[in-house]
Structure formats: C-alpha cells, structure tokens
mmCIF file of C-alpha atoms and ligand atoms in Angstrom:
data_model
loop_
_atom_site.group_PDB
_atom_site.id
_atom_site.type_symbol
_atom_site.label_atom_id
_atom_site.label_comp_id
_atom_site.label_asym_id
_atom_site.label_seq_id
_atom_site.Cartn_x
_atom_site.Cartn_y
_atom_site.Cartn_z
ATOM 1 C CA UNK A 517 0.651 -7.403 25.761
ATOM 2 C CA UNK A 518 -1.764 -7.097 23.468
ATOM 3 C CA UNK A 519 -0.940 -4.649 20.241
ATOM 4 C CA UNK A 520 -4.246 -3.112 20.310
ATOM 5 C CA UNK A 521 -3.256 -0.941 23.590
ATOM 6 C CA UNK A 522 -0.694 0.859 21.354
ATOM 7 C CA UNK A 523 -3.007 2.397 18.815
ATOM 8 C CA UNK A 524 -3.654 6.146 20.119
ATOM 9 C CA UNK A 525 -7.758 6.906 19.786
ATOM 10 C CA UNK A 526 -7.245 11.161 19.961
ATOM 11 C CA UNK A 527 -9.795 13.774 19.944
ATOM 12 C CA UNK A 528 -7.891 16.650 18.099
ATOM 13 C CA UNK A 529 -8.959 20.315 19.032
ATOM 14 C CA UNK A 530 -7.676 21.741 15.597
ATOM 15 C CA UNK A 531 -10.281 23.890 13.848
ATOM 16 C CA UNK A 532 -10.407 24.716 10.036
ATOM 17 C CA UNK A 533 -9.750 28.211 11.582
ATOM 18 C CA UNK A 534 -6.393 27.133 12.748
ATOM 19 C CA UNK A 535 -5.728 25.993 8.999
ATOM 20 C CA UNK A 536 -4.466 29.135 6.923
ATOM 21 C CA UNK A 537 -5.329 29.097 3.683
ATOM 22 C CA UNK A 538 -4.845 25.717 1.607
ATOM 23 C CA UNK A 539 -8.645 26.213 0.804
ATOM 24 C CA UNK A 540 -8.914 23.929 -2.081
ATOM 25 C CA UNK A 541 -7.670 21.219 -0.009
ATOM 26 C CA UNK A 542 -9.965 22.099 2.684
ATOM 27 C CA UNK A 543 -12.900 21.970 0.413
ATOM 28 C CA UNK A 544 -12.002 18.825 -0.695
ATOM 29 C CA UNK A 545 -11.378 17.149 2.424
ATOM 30 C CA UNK A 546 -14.741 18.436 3.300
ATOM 31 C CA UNK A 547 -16.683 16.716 0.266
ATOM 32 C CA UNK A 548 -14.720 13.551 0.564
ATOM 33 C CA UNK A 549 -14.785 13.065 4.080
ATOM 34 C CA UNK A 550 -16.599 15.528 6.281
ATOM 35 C CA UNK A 551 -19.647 14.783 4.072
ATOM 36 C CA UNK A 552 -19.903 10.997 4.219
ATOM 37 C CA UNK A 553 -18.942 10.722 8.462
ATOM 38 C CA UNK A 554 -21.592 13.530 9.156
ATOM 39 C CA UNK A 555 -24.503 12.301 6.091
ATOM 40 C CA UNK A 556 -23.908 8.986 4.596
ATOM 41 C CA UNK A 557 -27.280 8.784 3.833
ATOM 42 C CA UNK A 558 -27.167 11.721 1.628
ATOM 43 C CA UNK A 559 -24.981 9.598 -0.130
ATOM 44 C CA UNK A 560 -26.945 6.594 0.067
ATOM 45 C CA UNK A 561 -30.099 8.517 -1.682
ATOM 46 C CA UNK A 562 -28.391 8.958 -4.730
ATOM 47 C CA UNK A 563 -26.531 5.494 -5.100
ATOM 48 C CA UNK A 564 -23.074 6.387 -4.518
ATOM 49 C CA UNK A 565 -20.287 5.597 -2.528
ATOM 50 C CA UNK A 566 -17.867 8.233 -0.912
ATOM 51 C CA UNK A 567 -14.175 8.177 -1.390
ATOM 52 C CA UNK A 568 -12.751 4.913 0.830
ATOM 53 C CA UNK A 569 -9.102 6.846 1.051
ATOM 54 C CA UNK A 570 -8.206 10.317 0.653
ATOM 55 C CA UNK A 571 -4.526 10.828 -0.725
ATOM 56 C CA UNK A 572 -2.446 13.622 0.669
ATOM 57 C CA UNK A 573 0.777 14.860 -1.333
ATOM 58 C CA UNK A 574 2.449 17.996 -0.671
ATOM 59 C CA UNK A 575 6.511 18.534 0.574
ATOM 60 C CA UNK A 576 7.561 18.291 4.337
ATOM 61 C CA UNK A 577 5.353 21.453 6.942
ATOM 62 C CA UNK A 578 2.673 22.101 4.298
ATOM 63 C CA UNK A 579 0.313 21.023 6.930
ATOM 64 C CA UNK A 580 -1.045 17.714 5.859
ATOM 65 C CA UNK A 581 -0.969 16.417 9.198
ATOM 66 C CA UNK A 582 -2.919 19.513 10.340
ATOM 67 C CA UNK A 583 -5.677 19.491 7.861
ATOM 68 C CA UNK A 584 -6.181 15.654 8.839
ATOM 69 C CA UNK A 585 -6.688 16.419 12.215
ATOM 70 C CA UNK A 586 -9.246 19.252 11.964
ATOM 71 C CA UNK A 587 -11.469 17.348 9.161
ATOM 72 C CA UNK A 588 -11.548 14.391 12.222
ATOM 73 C CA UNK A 589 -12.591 17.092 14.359
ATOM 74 C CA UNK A 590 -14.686 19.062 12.235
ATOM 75 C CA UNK A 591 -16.320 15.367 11.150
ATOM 76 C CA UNK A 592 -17.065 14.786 14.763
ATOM 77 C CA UNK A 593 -14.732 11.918 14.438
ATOM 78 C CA UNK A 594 -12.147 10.266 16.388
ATOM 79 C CA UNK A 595 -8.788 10.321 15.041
ATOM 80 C CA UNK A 596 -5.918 7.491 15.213
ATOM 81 C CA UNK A 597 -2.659 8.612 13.713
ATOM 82 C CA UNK A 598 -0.026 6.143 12.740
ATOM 83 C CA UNK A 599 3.286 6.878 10.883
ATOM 84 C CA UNK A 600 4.737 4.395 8.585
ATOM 85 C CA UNK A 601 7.702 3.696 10.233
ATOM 86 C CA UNK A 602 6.148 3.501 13.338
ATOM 87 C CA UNK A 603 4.441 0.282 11.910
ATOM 88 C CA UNK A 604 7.133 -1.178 10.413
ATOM 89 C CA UNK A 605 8.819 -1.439 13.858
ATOM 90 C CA UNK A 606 6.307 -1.642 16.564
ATOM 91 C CA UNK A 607 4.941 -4.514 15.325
ATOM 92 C CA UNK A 608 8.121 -6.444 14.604
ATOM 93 C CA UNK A 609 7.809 -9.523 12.937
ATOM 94 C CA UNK A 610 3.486 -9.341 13.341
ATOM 95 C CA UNK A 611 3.277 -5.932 10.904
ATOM 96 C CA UNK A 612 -0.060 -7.110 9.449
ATOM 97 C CA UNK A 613 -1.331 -7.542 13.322
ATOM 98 C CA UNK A 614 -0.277 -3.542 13.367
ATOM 99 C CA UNK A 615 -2.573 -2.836 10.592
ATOM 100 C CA UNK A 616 -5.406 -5.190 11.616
ATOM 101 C CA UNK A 617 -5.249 -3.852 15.117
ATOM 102 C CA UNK A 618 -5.819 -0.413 13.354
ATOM 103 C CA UNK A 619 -8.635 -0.914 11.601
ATOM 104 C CA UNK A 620 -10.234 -2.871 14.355
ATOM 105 C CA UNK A 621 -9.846 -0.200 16.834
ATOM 106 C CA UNK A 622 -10.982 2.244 14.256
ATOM 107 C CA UNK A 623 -14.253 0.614 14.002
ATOM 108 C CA UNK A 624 -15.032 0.452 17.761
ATOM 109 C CA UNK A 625 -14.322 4.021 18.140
ATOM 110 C CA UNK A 626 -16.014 5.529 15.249
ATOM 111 C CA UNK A 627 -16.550 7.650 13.471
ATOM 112 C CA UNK A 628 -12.940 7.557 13.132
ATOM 113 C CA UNK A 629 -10.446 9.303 10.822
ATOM 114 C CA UNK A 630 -7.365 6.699 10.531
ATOM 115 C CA UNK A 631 -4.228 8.767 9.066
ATOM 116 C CA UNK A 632 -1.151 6.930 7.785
ATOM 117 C CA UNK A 633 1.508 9.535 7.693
ATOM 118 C CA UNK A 634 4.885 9.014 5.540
ATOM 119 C CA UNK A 635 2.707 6.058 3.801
ATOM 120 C CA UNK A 636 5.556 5.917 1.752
ATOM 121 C CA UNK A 637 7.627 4.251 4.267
ATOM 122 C CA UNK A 638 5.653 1.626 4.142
ATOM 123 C CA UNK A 639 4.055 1.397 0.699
ATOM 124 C CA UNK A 640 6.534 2.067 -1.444
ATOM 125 C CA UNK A 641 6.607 -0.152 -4.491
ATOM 126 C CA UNK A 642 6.656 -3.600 -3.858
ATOM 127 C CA UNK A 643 10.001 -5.529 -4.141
ATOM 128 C CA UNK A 644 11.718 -2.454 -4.447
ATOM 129 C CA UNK A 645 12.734 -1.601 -0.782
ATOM 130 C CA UNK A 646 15.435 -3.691 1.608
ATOM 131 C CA UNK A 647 12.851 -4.868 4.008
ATOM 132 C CA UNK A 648 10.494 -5.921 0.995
ATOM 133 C CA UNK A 649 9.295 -8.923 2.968
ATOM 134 C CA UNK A 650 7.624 -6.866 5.623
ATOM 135 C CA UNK A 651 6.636 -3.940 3.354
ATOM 136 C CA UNK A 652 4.751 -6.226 1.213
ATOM 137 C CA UNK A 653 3.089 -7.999 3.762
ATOM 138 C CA UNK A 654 1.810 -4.559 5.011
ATOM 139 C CA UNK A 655 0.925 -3.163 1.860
ATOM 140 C CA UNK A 656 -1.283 -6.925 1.044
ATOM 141 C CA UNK A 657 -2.949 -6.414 4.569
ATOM 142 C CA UNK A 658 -3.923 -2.805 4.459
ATOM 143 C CA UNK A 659 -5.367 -3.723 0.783
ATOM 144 C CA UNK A 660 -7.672 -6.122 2.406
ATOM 145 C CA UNK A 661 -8.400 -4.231 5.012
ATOM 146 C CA UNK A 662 -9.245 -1.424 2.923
ATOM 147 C CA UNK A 663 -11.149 -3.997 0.128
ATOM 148 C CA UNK A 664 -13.230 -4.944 3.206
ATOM 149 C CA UNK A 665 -14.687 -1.827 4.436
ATOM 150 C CA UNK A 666 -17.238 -2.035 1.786
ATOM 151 C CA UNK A 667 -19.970 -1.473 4.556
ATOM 152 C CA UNK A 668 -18.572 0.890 6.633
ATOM 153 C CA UNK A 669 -19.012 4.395 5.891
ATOM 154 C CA UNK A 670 -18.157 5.798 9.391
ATOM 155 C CA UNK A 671 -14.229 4.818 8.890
ATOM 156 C CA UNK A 672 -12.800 7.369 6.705
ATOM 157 C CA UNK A 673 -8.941 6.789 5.723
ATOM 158 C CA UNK A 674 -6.355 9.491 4.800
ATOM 159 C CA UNK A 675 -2.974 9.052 4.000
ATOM 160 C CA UNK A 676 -0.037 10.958 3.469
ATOM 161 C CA UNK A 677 3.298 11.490 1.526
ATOM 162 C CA UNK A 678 5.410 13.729 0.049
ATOM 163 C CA UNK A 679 6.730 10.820 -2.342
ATOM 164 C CA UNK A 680 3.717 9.893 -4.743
ATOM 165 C CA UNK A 681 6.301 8.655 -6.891
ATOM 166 C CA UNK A 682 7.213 5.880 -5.124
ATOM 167 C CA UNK A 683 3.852 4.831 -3.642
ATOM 168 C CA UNK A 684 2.721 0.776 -4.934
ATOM 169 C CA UNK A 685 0.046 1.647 -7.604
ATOM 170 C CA UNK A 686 -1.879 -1.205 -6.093
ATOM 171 C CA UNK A 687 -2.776 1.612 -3.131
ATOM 172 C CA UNK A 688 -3.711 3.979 -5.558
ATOM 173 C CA UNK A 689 -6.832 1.510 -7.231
ATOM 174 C CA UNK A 690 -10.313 3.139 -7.717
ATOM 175 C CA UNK A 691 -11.768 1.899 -4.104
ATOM 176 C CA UNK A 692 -8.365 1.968 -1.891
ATOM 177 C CA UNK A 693 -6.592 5.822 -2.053
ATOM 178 C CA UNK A 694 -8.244 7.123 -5.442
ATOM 179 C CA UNK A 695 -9.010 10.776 -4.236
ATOM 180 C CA UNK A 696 -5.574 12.541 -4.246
ATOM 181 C CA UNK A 697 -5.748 15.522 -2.769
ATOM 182 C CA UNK A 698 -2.584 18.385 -3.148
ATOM 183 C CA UNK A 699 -1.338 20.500 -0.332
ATOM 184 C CA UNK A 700 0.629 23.128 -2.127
ATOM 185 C CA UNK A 701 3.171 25.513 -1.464
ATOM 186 C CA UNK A 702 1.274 28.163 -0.037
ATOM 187 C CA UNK A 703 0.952 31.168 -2.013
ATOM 188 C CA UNK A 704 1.312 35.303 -1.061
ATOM 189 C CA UNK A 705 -2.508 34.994 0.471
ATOM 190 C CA UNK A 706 -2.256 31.356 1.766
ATOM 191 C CA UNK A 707 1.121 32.929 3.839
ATOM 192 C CA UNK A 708 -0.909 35.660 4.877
ATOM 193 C CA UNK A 709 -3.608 33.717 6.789
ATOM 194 C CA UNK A 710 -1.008 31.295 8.222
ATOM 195 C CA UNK A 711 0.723 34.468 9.821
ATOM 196 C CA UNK A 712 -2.772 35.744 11.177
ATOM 197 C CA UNK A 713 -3.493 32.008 12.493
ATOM 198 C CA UNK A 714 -0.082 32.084 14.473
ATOM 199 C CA UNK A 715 0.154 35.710 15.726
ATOM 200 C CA UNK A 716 -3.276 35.775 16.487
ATOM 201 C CA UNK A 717 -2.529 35.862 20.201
ATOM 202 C CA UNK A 718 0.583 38.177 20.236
ATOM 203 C CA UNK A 719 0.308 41.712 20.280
ATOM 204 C CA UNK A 720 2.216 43.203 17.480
ATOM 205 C CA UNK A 721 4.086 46.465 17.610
ATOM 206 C CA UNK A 722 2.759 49.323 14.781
ATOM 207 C CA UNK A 723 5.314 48.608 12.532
ATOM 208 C CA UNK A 724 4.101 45.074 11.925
ATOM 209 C CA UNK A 725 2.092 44.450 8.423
ATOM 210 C CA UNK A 726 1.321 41.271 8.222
ATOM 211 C CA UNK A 727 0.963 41.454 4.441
ATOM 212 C CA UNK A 728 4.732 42.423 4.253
ATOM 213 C CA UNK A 729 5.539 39.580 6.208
ATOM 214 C CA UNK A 730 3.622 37.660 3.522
ATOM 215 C CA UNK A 731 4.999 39.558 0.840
ATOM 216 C CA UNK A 732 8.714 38.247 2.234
ATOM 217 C CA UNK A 733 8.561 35.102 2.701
ATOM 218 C CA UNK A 734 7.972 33.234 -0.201
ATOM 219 C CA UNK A 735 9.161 29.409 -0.361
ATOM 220 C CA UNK A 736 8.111 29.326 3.279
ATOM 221 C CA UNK A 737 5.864 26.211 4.281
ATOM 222 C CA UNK A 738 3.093 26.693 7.086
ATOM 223 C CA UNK A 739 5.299 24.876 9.686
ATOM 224 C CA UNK A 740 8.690 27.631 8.420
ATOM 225 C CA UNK A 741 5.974 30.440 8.827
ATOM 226 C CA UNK A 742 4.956 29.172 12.504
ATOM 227 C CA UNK A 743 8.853 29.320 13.755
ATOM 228 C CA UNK A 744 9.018 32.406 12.271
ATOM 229 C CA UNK A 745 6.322 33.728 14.693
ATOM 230 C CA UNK A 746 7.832 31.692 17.834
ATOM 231 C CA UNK A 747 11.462 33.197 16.850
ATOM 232 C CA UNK A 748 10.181 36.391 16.638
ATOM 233 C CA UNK A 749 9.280 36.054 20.235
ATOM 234 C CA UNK A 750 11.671 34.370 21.729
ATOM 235 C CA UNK A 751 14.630 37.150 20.009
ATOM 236 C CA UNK A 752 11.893 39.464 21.923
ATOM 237 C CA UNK A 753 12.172 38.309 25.159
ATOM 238 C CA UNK A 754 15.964 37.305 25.246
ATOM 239 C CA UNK A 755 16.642 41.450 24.711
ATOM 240 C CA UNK A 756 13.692 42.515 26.799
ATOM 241 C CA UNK A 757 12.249 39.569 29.054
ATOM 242 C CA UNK A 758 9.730 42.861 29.992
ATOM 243 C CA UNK A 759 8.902 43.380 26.356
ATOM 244 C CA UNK A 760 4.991 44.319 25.245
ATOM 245 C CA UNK A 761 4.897 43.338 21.946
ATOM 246 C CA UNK A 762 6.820 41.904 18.841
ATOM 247 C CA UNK A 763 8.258 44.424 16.320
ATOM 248 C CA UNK A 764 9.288 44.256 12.649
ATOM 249 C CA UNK A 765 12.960 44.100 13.450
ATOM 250 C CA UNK A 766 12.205 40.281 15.731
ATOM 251 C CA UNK A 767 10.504 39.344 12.464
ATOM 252 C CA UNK A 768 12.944 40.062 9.805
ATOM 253 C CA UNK A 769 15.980 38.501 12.192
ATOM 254 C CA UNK A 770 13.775 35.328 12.655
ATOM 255 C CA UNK A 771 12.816 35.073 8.833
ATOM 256 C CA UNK A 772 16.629 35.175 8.387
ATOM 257 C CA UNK A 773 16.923 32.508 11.187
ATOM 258 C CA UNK A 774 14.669 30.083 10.271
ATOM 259 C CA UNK A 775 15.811 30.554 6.335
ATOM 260 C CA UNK A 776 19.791 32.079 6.368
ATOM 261 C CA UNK A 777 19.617 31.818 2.457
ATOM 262 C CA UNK A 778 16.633 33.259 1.813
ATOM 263 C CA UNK A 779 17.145 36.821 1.286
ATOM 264 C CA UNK A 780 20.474 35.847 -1.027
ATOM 265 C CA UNK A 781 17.386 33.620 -3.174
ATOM 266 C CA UNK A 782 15.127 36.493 -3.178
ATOM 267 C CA UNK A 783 17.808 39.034 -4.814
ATOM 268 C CA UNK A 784 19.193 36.814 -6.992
HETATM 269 P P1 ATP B 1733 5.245 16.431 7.438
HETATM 270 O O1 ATP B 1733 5.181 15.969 6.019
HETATM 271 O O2 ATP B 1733 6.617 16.871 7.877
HETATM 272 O O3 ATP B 1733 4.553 15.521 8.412
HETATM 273 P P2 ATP B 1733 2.934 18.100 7.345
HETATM 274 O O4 ATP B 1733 2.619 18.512 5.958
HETATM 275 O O5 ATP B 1733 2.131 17.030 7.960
HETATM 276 O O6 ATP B 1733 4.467 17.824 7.476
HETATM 277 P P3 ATP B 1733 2.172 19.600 9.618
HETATM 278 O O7 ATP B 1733 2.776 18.638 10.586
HETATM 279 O O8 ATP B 1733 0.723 19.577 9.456
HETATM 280 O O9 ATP B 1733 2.855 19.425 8.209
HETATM 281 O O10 ATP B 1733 2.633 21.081 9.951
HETATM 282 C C1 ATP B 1733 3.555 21.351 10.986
HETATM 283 C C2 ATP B 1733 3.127 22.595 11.741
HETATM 284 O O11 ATP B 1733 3.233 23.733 10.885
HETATM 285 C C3 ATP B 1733 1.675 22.565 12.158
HETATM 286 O O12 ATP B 1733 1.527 21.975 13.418
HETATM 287 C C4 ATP B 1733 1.300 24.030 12.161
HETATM 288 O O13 ATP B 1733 1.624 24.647 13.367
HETATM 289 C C5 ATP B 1733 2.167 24.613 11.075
HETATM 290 N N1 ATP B 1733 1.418 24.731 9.814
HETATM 291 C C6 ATP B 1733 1.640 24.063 8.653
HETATM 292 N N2 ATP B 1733 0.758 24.414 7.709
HETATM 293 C C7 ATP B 1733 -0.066 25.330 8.273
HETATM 294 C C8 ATP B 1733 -1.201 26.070 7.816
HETATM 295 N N3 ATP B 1733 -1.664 25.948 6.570
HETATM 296 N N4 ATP B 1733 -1.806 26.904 8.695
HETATM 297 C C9 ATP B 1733 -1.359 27.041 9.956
HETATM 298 N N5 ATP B 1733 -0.305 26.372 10.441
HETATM 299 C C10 ATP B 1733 0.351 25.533 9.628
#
C-alpha cells in the first residue's frame, strides 16, 4: 500500500479563542504564517519572502501543538500533523519516502500547515543518535524538501521541540526553521485565560475566583491547568452525580491531584 494513504489531511476546529494567553507567540505565528497563507502577495509587493519554517520550543503541555492547529485554522489551511517518531517507524527502512510523501500531500491539499512534533526525535544532531543511519537520511531529505519549496508560499512548515539543544544546526539555516518562536511557561495572566478557556462551559459555584485559581497555580502548564478543570469535575460528580456546579473545595483537591508537591514548593 501506498505510504501516501497514511498522512492525515485534518481540518482543526481550534480557535485563537481556545488559546489562553501565550500572546506573543500568537502574534508571531500570525506574522509568520497566517500572513503569507492568507496574502502572499502582500509579501510579494515589497520583495520579500515569508518565513519557510516556524520553530516551536517550549517544555512538555505549553500548548505548542494547540497554537499550530488554530494558526492552520485561522490561515484557512489544512493541517497534516506528523510526530517524529511516528516517521522514524512507519516508514521503516523508506523514511525519506515518509517525508516526501508529506510534502507531496501537503501541496495537493493546500494551503496546508505541515507540523513535525518532537522534531527532535528525528533531527537531533547528526551522527549522534543510535539509529544515525535513518536519522540522517531524514534530516538530508526534509532539507531538500524544505530547500525546494522556493515557489511555494501556500505550504507553511512548523515544527516543534522542547529540546533546541539537540536539534542538527543544519535545520536551523536562514531558509529551513530560522523563525524560532518560544512558548513559555505561562505567567499569573496567561493561567488566568487558560482557566476561563476551560471552565468556560461549567457553571462555577460563588466561591470560585478564577484569579485565585491563577494566583495558585504557578509552574502549571496549559495542559496541568486543563486537568485541573476536568478533576475538579469529575471529584464533583463522584460525591454528588446530581451536583449543579463546581466549588472551590473540587478545585483546590484537584490542584493537589494533578500536582501532590505543589503546595510543599509553594511554602517552601
Ligand atoms: P507536547 O510537547 O507534550 O506535545 P504541547 O506543548 O504540544 O505539548 P499541547 O498538546 O498543545 O501541548 O497541549 C495539551 C493540552 O493542554 C491542549 O490540548 C489544551 O487542552 C491544553 N492547553 C495547553 N496550553 C493551553 C493554552 N495556552 N490554552 C488553553 N489550553 C491549553
């Protein structure tokens, strides 16, 4: 069977609405890829080129793989997501036919946003891994892939890692991933929107101030502050499968849940 049938076009439904703060990265992500998929020709009037690859660093649930997904969406774009390791192995033996068959499918569906999560896996620095064979051969193909996209401007690439350290610097070239773009820790007001985004359906009891929850959980990522909210309801319904809304008392016993050694941080 042919390889092609395995690359996933998607159409995500994610919003920049359903990103909480992170608006610096959002911004970004708007200039270096909204901009070009929706005007390249506002581009092309003043003689430059956009961005080929967009760089995303930031630890493990800071919502890189979110932000991807509504700039595809918010581009009008298609989106094909492939994980690092997923091409390392799905492809056995034929990686660069993995690759190629991305950037081919990319093309018929565009506009497309292609996003290589945990890039790392598969671009770490050359010669250094166990499987350096493969890695290499990966690495050389999505360089020319990349190194031949000179005319398209309706393929927009994003990839993402939480190991920049380790990435091959031949990736990192002024025409292959050159726009690095940080997803940080989110601070007091970046946790405050991610709470709004994820209780925004549930009906909270009085008690309830979202900036308190903010206020408590520092250290949290966006994907820590989401089971927060879906603890929160489930230690609701297992007392009170009848219960109206979700009190202070669900959130503090799923903050300590979903981070035991958090308060013993905090005080120390
Ligand atoms: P990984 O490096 O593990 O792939 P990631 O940085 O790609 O992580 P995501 O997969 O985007 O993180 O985030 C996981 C989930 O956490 C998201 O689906 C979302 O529900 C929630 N989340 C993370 N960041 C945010 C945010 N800024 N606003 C709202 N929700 C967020």
């Amino acid at each position: 069977p042919s390889a092609l049938r395995e690359v996933m076009v998607q159409v995500p439904n994610i919003t920049w609405d359903d990103v909480g703060g992170l608006d610096l990265a959002k911004q970004e992500l708007q200039e270096a890829v909204e901009w070009p998929l929706k005007n390249p020709e506002k581009f092309e009037k003043f003689g430059i080129t956009p961005p080929k690859g967009v760089l995303l660093t930031g630890i493990p649930g800071t919502g890189k793989t979110l932000l991807a997904k509504a700039v595809a969406n918010e581009s009008n774009a298609n989106f094909i997501s492939v994980k690092g390791p997923e091409l390392l192995s799905k492809w056995v033996g034929d990686s660069e036919k993995g690759v190629r068959e991305v950037f081919k499918k990319a093309k018929q569906a565009s506009p497309t946003v292609i996003f290589f999560d945990e890039i790392d896996s598969i671009a770490s620095e050359r010669g250094s891994g166990l499987d350096s064979g493969v890695t290499q051969r990966v690495v050389n193909q999505l360089l020319t892939e990349m190194d031949g996209m000179e005319e398209l401007h309706d393929v927009s690439i994003i990839a993402a890692t939480n190991r920049k350290d380790i990435i091959d610097p031949a990736l990192l070239r002024p025409g292959r991933f050159d726009r690095h773009v940080e997803v940080p820790l989110p601070d007091e007001t970046s946790r405050e929107a991610i709470f709004k985004v994820h209780t925004q359906k549930m009906p909270l009891a009085d008690d309830v101030d979202i900036k308190q929850l903010a206020e408590q959980t520092e250290g949290f990522v966006g994907a820590d502050i989401e089971a927060v909210c879906r603890e929160a309801v489930m230690l609701t319904l297992r007392k009170d499968i009848d219960a109206e809304e979700i009190n202070l008392e669900a959130f503090e016993e799923a903050m300590n849940k979903v981070k035991p050694d958090h308060s013993a941080e905090v005080e120390a």
